[in-house]
Short mmCIF file of C-alpha atoms in Angstrom, two decimals:
data_model
loop_
_atom_site.label_atom_id
_atom_site.label_comp_id
_atom_site.label_asym_id
_atom_site.label_seq_id
_atom_site.Cartn_x
_atom_site.Cartn_y
_atom_site.Cartn_z
CA MET A 30 10.69 26.23 22.15
CA GLN A 31 9.67 26.17 18.49
CA ARG A 32 12.33 23.59 17.74
CA GLY A 33 11.01 21.39 20.53
CA LEU A 34 7.44 21.77 19.26
CA GLY A 35 8.51 20.90 15.73
CA SER A 36 10.35 17.83 16.95
CA TYR A 37 7.28 16.73 18.90
CA LEU A 38 5.03 17.18 15.89
CA ASP A 39 7.48 15.27 13.69
CA LYS A 40 7.37 12.43 16.19
CA GLN A 41 3.59 12.42 16.13
CA PHE A 42 3.72 12.46 12.33
CA SER A 43 6.05 9.45 12.33
CA ARG A 44 3.77 7.58 14.74
CA LYS A 45 0.83 8.31 12.48
CA ILE A 46 2.73 6.90 9.50
CA VAL A 47 3.62 3.74 11.42
CA PHE A 48 0.01 3.24 12.49
CA PHE A 49 -1.46 3.82 9.03
CA ASN A 50 1.10 1.54 7.37
CA PHE A 51 0.27 -1.13 9.94
CA PHE A 52 -3.48 -0.65 9.52
CA TYR A 53 -3.41 -0.85 5.74
CA SER A 54 -1.05 -3.83 5.83
CA LEU A 55 -3.65 -5.70 7.90
CA VAL A 56 -6.42 -4.63 5.51
CA MET A 57 -4.39 -5.84 2.51
CA ILE A 58 -3.72 -9.20 4.18
CA CYS A 59 -7.46 -9.60 4.80
CA TYR A 60 -8.08 -8.63 1.18
CA HIS A 61 -5.82 -11.42 -0.08
CA ALA A 62 -7.08 -14.00 2.43
CA ASN A 63 -10.14 -14.58 0.28
CA ALA A 64 -12.44 -17.53 1.11
CA GLU A 65 -13.23 -17.93 -2.60
CA VAL A 66 -9.76 -19.38 -3.04
CA HIS A 67 -11.13 -22.49 -1.29
CA PHE A 68 -14.85 -22.12 -2.04
CA ALA A 69 -15.91 -21.45 -5.60
CA ASN A 70 -19.24 -19.88 -4.57
CA VAL A 71 -19.79 -17.64 -1.55
CA THR A 72 -23.46 -16.79 -1.14
CA SER A 73 -25.81 -15.25 1.37
CA SER A 74 -29.11 -16.53 2.75
CA GLY A 75 -30.45 -12.98 2.81
CA SER A 76 -30.81 -12.79 6.57
CA LEU A 77 -30.01 -9.61 8.49
CA ALA A 78 -26.88 -11.22 9.94
CA ASP A 79 -25.65 -12.13 6.45
CA CYS A 80 -26.31 -8.59 5.22
CA VAL A 81 -24.22 -7.19 8.08
CA MET A 82 -21.48 -9.74 7.42
CA SER A 83 -21.54 -8.88 3.73
CA SER A 84 -21.07 -5.19 4.52
CA VAL A 85 -18.08 -5.96 6.75
CA ASN A 86 -16.64 -8.26 4.11
CA GLN A 87 -16.99 -5.49 1.53
CA VAL A 88 -14.61 -3.36 3.62
CA PHE A 89 -11.87 -5.88 2.85
CA THR A 90 -12.77 -6.53 -0.78
CA GLY A 91 -13.16 -2.82 -1.54
CA GLN A 92 -9.70 -1.95 -0.25
CA SER A 93 -7.74 1.18 -1.15
CA GLY A 94 -4.49 0.50 0.68
CA THR A 95 -2.19 0.88 -2.32
CA TYR A 96 -3.50 4.41 -2.89
CA PHE A 97 -2.33 5.33 0.61
CA PHE A 98 1.10 3.77 0.06
CA MET A 99 1.46 5.69 -3.20
CA MET A 100 0.39 9.07 -1.82
CA LEU A 101 2.45 8.80 1.36
CA SER A 102 5.53 7.63 -0.51
CA ALA A 103 5.26 10.58 -2.90
CA PHE A 104 4.70 13.02 -0.03
CA LEU A 105 7.80 11.81 1.84
CA LEU A 106 9.90 11.89 -1.34
CA TYR A 107 8.97 15.46 -2.29
CA ARG A 108 8.78 16.85 1.25
CA ASP A 109 11.65 19.30 1.88
CA ILE A 110 13.23 18.36 -1.45
CA ALA A 111 15.95 20.61 -2.85
CA PRO A 112 18.43 20.33 -5.74
CA GLY A 113 21.14 19.20 -3.36
CA LYS A 114 18.90 16.54 -1.80
CA MET A 115 17.64 14.86 -4.96
CA ALA A 116 20.57 12.46 -5.34
CA ASP A 117 20.35 11.42 -1.68
CA LYS A 118 16.60 10.86 -1.94
CA VAL A 119 17.02 8.67 -5.03
CA LYS A 120 19.77 6.65 -3.30
CA ARG A 121 17.50 6.14 -0.33
CA ARG A 122 14.73 4.92 -2.63
CA ILE A 123 17.13 2.35 -4.08
CA LYS A 124 17.72 0.98 -0.57
CA THR A 125 14.12 1.12 0.63
CA LEU A 126 12.39 0.02 -2.60
CA LEU A 127 14.63 -1.44 -5.29
CA VAL A 128 16.76 -3.77 -3.13
CA PRO A 129 13.82 -5.46 -1.33
CA TRP A 130 11.83 -5.64 -4.60
CA VAL A 131 14.71 -7.49 -6.30
CA LEU A 132 15.23 -9.86 -3.35
CA TRP A 133 11.56 -10.74 -2.85
CA ASN A 134 11.11 -11.46 -6.55
CA ILE A 135 14.18 -13.72 -6.45
CA ILE A 136 12.57 -15.59 -3.55
CA GLY A 137 9.33 -15.82 -5.51
CA LEU A 138 11.18 -17.02 -8.59
CA ALA A 139 12.84 -19.81 -6.61
CA ALA A 140 9.46 -20.83 -5.15
CA ASN A 141 7.77 -20.98 -8.57
CA HIS A 142 9.80 -23.81 -10.12
CA PRO A 143 11.68 -21.75 -12.73
CA PHE A 144 12.91 -24.90 -14.49
CA ARG A 145 9.38 -25.32 -15.86
CA ARG A 146 9.48 -21.95 -17.61
CA GLY A 147 11.30 -20.52 -20.57
CA VAL A 148 13.83 -17.70 -20.24
CA LYS A 149 11.55 -15.20 -21.97
CA GLU A 150 8.66 -16.03 -19.65
CA ILE A 151 10.87 -15.78 -16.57
CA VAL A 152 12.26 -12.38 -17.57
CA GLY A 153 8.81 -11.05 -18.46
CA SER A 154 7.27 -12.26 -15.19
CA TYR A 155 10.17 -10.82 -13.19
CA VAL A 156 9.94 -7.42 -14.86
CA MET A 157 6.20 -7.31 -14.08
CA SER A 158 6.82 -8.42 -10.47
CA ARG A 159 4.79 -11.59 -10.94
CA PHE A 160 7.09 -13.56 -8.65
CA CYS A 161 6.17 -11.25 -5.77
CA GLU A 162 2.81 -10.00 -6.98
CA GLN A 163 2.01 -7.99 -3.86
CA LEU A 164 4.99 -5.66 -4.44
CA TRP A 165 3.86 -4.48 -7.86
CA PHE A 166 3.21 -1.03 -6.36
CA VAL A 167 6.89 -0.83 -5.33
CA GLU A 168 7.82 -1.28 -8.98
CA ALA A 169 5.37 1.51 -9.84
CA LEU A 170 7.00 3.80 -7.28
CA LEU A 171 10.40 3.10 -8.81
CA LEU A 172 9.12 3.95 -12.29
CA PHE A 173 7.47 7.12 -11.00
CA LEU A 174 10.93 8.24 -9.84
CA PHE A 175 11.61 9.22 -13.46
CA LEU A 176 8.97 11.93 -13.03
CA LEU A 177 10.97 13.53 -10.20
CA PRO A 178 12.58 16.41 -12.15
CA VAL A 179 9.31 17.14 -14.00
CA PHE A 180 7.13 17.10 -10.89
CA VAL A 181 9.55 19.29 -8.95
CA ARG A 182 9.40 21.96 -11.64
CA VAL A 183 5.68 21.76 -12.46
CA LEU A 184 3.89 20.91 -9.22
CA ARG A 185 5.75 23.51 -7.19
CA ILE A 186 3.85 26.22 -9.08
CA ARG A 187 0.62 26.32 -7.07
CA ILE A 188 -2.06 26.95 -9.74
CA VAL A 189 -0.27 24.96 -12.45
CA GLY A 190 0.34 22.07 -10.06
CA GLU A 191 -3.31 21.98 -9.02
CA LEU A 192 -4.44 21.92 -12.64
CA VAL A 193 -2.02 19.08 -13.44
CA VAL A 194 -3.25 17.03 -10.47
CA ALA A 195 -6.89 17.64 -11.43
CA PHE A 196 -6.13 16.70 -15.05
CA LEU A 197 -4.52 13.42 -13.97
CA PHE A 198 -7.56 12.55 -11.83
CA VAL A 199 -9.87 13.14 -14.82
CA VAL A 200 -7.67 11.18 -17.23
CA GLY A 201 -7.33 8.39 -14.67
CA TYR A 202 -11.10 8.15 -14.31
CA LEU A 203 -11.47 7.96 -18.11
CA GLY A 204 -8.98 5.08 -18.17
CA PHE A 205 -6.17 6.95 -19.98
CA PRO A 206 -7.89 7.12 -23.39
CA GLY A 207 -5.69 6.44 -26.39
CA LEU A 208 -3.14 4.49 -24.37
CA ARG A 209 -4.07 1.15 -25.96
CA MET A 210 -3.31 2.52 -29.43
CA LEU A 211 0.35 3.04 -28.58
CA PRO A 212 2.46 0.30 -30.21
CA VAL A 213 4.57 -0.36 -27.10
CA PHE A 214 2.70 -3.18 -25.35
CA PRO A 215 3.90 -6.71 -26.23
CA SER A 216 0.80 -8.34 -24.74
CA GLU A 217 -2.55 -7.68 -23.06
CA LYS A 218 -0.98 -8.65 -19.74
CA ALA A 219 1.70 -5.97 -20.14
CA PHE A 220 -0.97 -3.38 -21.00
CA ASN A 221 -2.98 -4.26 -17.88
CA GLU A 222 0.14 -3.97 -15.72
CA ILE A 223 0.88 -0.48 -17.04
CA VAL A 224 -2.74 0.61 -16.54
CA ARG A 225 -2.72 -0.70 -12.96
CA MET A 226 0.30 1.51 -12.26
CA LEU A 227 -1.05 4.56 -14.06
CA VAL A 228 -4.37 4.39 -12.18
CA HIS A 229 -2.34 5.30 -9.08
CA LEU A 230 -0.53 8.20 -10.76
CA PRO A 231 -3.21 10.82 -9.86
CA VAL A 232 -3.03 10.13 -6.11
CA TYR A 233 0.77 9.92 -6.38
CA SER A 234 0.84 13.36 -8.00
CA LEU A 235 -1.39 14.67 -5.19
CA GLY A 236 1.09 13.38 -2.61
CA ALA A 237 3.94 15.01 -4.53
CA TYR A 238 2.04 18.32 -4.73
CA LEU A 239 1.35 18.31 -0.98
CA GLY A 240 4.97 17.44 -0.24
CA LEU A 241 6.21 20.35 -2.34
CA ASN A 242 3.74 23.00 -1.18
CA TRP A 243 2.44 22.07 2.25
CA THR A 244 5.21 23.29 4.50
CA GLU A 245 5.01 22.84 8.27
CA ALA A 246 3.74 26.42 8.64
CA VAL A 247 0.92 25.86 6.13
CA VAL A 248 -0.06 22.59 7.80
CA GLN A 249 -0.17 24.19 11.25
CA GLU A 250 -2.26 27.13 10.03
CA THR A 251 -4.70 24.78 8.28
CA TYR A 252 -4.81 22.52 11.31
CA ARG A 253 -5.73 25.42 13.62
CA SER A 254 -8.23 27.30 11.45
CA LYS A 255 -9.83 24.75 9.12
CA TYR A 256 -9.49 21.39 10.83
CA ARG A 257 -13.18 20.98 11.69
CA TRP A 258 -14.31 21.70 8.14
CA SER A 259 -11.58 19.41 6.82
CA VAL A 260 -12.92 16.59 9.01
CA VAL A 261 -16.47 17.15 7.75
CA VAL A 262 -15.29 16.97 4.13
CA ALA A 263 -13.13 13.91 4.92
CA VAL A 264 -16.09 12.06 6.49
CA LEU A 265 -18.18 12.76 3.38
CA VAL A 266 -15.35 11.46 1.17
CA VAL A 267 -15.18 8.21 3.17
CA VAL A 268 -18.95 7.71 2.99
CA VAL A 269 -19.15 8.38 -0.76
CA SER A 270 -16.10 6.15 -1.38
CA TYR A 271 -18.23 3.09 -0.53
CA PHE A 272 -20.80 3.91 -3.22
CA PRO A 273 -20.46 2.04 -6.54
CA ALA A 274 -17.82 3.79 -8.63
CA GLY A 275 -20.18 4.70 -11.45
CA ASN A 276 -19.19 8.35 -11.75
CA PHE A 277 -16.21 10.63 -11.35
CA LEU A 278 -17.13 11.72 -7.80
CA CYS A 279 -17.37 8.18 -6.40
CA HIS A 280 -14.21 7.10 -8.21
CA THR A 281 -12.26 10.07 -6.88
CA CYS A 282 -13.55 9.59 -3.33
CA PHE A 283 -12.46 5.96 -3.46
CA THR A 284 -8.91 6.92 -4.42
CA LEU A 285 -8.88 9.59 -1.69
CA ARG A 286 -10.38 7.43 1.06
CA SER A 287 -7.03 6.82 2.75
CA ALA A 288 -6.20 10.55 2.62
CA ALA A 289 -9.59 11.31 4.19
CA LEU A 290 -8.99 8.84 7.01
CA TRP A 291 -5.61 10.49 7.58
CA VAL A 292 -7.33 13.86 8.02
CA ILE A 293 -9.99 12.45 10.36
CA CYS A 294 -7.35 10.96 12.67
CA SER A 295 -6.01 14.02 14.47
CA LYS A 296 -2.34 14.28 15.43
CA SER A 297 -3.38 14.39 19.06
CA PHE A 298 -4.53 10.78 18.81
CA PHE A 299 -0.99 9.54 18.19
CA THR A 300 0.77 10.19 21.47
CA PHE A 301 1.51 6.49 22.08
CA GLU A 302 4.79 4.80 21.24
CA PRO A 303 4.18 2.30 18.41
CA ALA A 304 4.81 -1.34 19.35
CA TRP A 305 7.74 -3.05 17.65
CA TRP A 306 5.43 -5.37 15.71
CA MET A 307 3.67 -2.37 14.20
CA GLN A 308 7.01 -1.37 12.67
CA LEU A 309 7.28 -4.60 10.64
CA SER A 310 4.59 -3.58 8.14
CA PHE A 311 6.69 -3.67 4.97
CA TYR A 312 8.16 -7.10 5.71
CA VAL A 313 4.76 -8.48 6.78
CA TYR A 314 3.15 -7.12 3.63
CA ALA A 315 5.92 -8.52 1.42
CA ILE A 316 5.79 -12.04 2.84
CA HIS A 317 2.08 -12.52 3.56
CA ASN A 318 1.13 -13.81 0.09
CA PHE A 319 3.81 -16.52 0.32
CA ILE A 320 2.45 -17.55 3.72
CA LEU A 321 -1.16 -17.57 2.51
CA TYR A 322 -0.16 -19.70 -0.48
CA LEU A 323 1.73 -22.23 1.64
CA THR A 324 -1.03 -22.33 4.26
CA GLY A 325 -3.64 -22.95 1.59
CA LYS A 326 -1.52 -25.69 0.07
CA CYS A 327 -1.16 -27.41 3.45
CA ILE A 328 -4.93 -27.20 3.96
CA ARG A 329 -5.54 -28.82 0.59
CA LEU A 330 -3.01 -31.56 1.28
CA SER A 331 -4.77 -32.29 4.57
CA GLY A 332 -7.82 -33.45 2.61
CA ILE A 333 -10.23 -31.00 4.22
CA PHE A 334 -10.98 -29.55 0.81
CA ALA A 335 -11.16 -32.65 -1.33
CA LYS A 336 -12.02 -32.40 -5.01
CA GLN A 337 -15.72 -33.17 -4.48
CA TYR A 338 -16.00 -30.07 -2.25
CA ALA A 339 -14.25 -27.71 -4.67
CA SER A 340 -17.50 -25.87 -5.52
CA GLN A 341 -19.09 -26.02 -2.08
CA THR A 342 -21.22 -23.02 -1.17
CA VAL A 343 -20.78 -21.34 2.22
CA SER A 344 -22.48 -18.46 3.97
CA VAL A 345 -21.13 -14.92 4.00
CA GLY A 346 -20.59 -15.23 7.76
CA PHE A 347 -18.40 -18.31 7.31
CA ALA A 348 -16.51 -16.61 4.47
CA LEU A 349 -15.81 -13.57 6.64
CA LEU A 350 -14.68 -15.75 9.56
CA TRP A 351 -12.45 -17.71 7.21
CA ARG A 352 -10.89 -14.52 5.83
CA ILE A 353 -10.16 -13.10 9.30
CA CYS A 354 -8.73 -16.38 10.64
CA MET A 355 -6.48 -16.88 7.60
CA ALA A 356 -5.30 -13.27 7.81
CA ALA A 357 -4.59 -13.59 11.54
CA ALA A 358 -2.62 -16.81 10.97
CA ALA A 359 -0.61 -15.19 8.15
CA PHE A 360 0.12 -12.14 10.29
CA GLY A 361 1.26 -14.29 13.23
CA LEU A 362 3.52 -16.45 11.05
CA ALA A 363 4.97 -13.33 9.40
CA LEU A 364 5.84 -11.85 12.80
CA CYS A 365 7.48 -15.10 13.92
CA SER A 366 9.57 -15.31 10.76
CA ALA A 367 10.60 -11.65 11.14
CA VAL A 368 11.80 -12.19 14.72
CA VAL A 369 13.76 -15.30 13.69
CA LEU A 370 15.44 -13.46 10.81
CA ILE A 371 16.27 -10.43 12.94
CA LYS A 372 17.90 -12.62 15.58
CA ILE A 373 19.75 -14.97 13.20
CA THR A 374 20.50 -12.84 10.13
CA PRO A 375 19.72 -9.19 10.96
CA LYS A 376 21.51 -7.86 7.88
CA PHE A 377 19.42 -10.07 5.60
CA TYR A 378 16.23 -8.91 7.29
CA GLU A 379 17.36 -5.31 6.86
CA LEU A 380 17.78 -5.89 3.12
CA LEU A 381 14.39 -7.61 2.82
CA SER A 382 12.65 -4.78 4.69
CA GLY A 383 14.45 -1.94 2.94
CA GLY A 384 16.19 -0.92 6.17
CA ARG A 385 12.91 -0.73 8.11
CA VAL A 386 14.12 -2.31 11.36
CA PRO A 387 12.02 -1.81 14.54
CA GLY A 388 13.63 0.33 17.24
CA ARG A 389 14.07 -2.45 19.79
CA TYR A 390 16.15 -4.49 17.30
CA GLN A 391 18.26 -1.76 15.72
CA ASP A 392 21.27 -2.49 17.93
CA ARG A 393 21.48 -5.99 16.44
CA ARG A 394 22.45 -4.74 12.99
#
């Protein structure tokens, strides 16, 4: 009976992961489908409708999706980890992260006219994932793998682990003071890339700590006895996360917004079977910037946005509608390309998605 219950809960947990990955993938697509790419100035008339539209638009511009990806990835890596499992977990990360990261950056390199660049610039841009900019967080996850033996030893000790996580949140808020003085950054761009990765280290360490210490028994006990209070705290975190990040509390709540939403959504909500298109999140996220770029280029070539309209001002409502329509078009085209690849070259799709093939297509591999 207990085994059956555990299996059921694991299935609900997997469904929850699929849904959250899908949700944040959509949010990230909307974030990148910015109307200001086509309109230099987006303004509001100050009407009530524009204020409402501006608030909705802020949901997309103030995104925190990468924090969720970081925390969840760390949790899954450190969950049930043991000395005998470390090598297998690292090998799996190579398949799910390194292989698709290499392939997508090769595709991006080919699409960026490499013959116009020098070898040094190409290598530097590749190393910093500039040819597939949206997968920079995958590179960060790969680099954080080097912390595996340290985190396993340190974060498993409850009080010590909690102090380390708290320390990283404080240092992250302060912007990692003293980092700029280290003579290891060849350029300002390289420094900014490292900082962008390190800003996600606190929430990554939190995911690792939870994976190491929150066993199924602890989760179930917390779920039964403290769930209501956890939801109250989580709601407060979400509300505060939308305040301007002018202090440590607001900054921390912003980084924990995705974790708070995870707590608010009870396991009992995820009894449905995820649709196959919800299981394409990684591929959709990886390809959407390419699609948005090509779509924008086609729009410009059509003459709709001629040079004299380059600085045209539009309303917030139009900007929001533009963002949603562009995101919907990119999502639809991404799904179509995924289905074509799965049917024609399933092995290639499997490599591009890191082995994340939807259930209905797994027999095609």
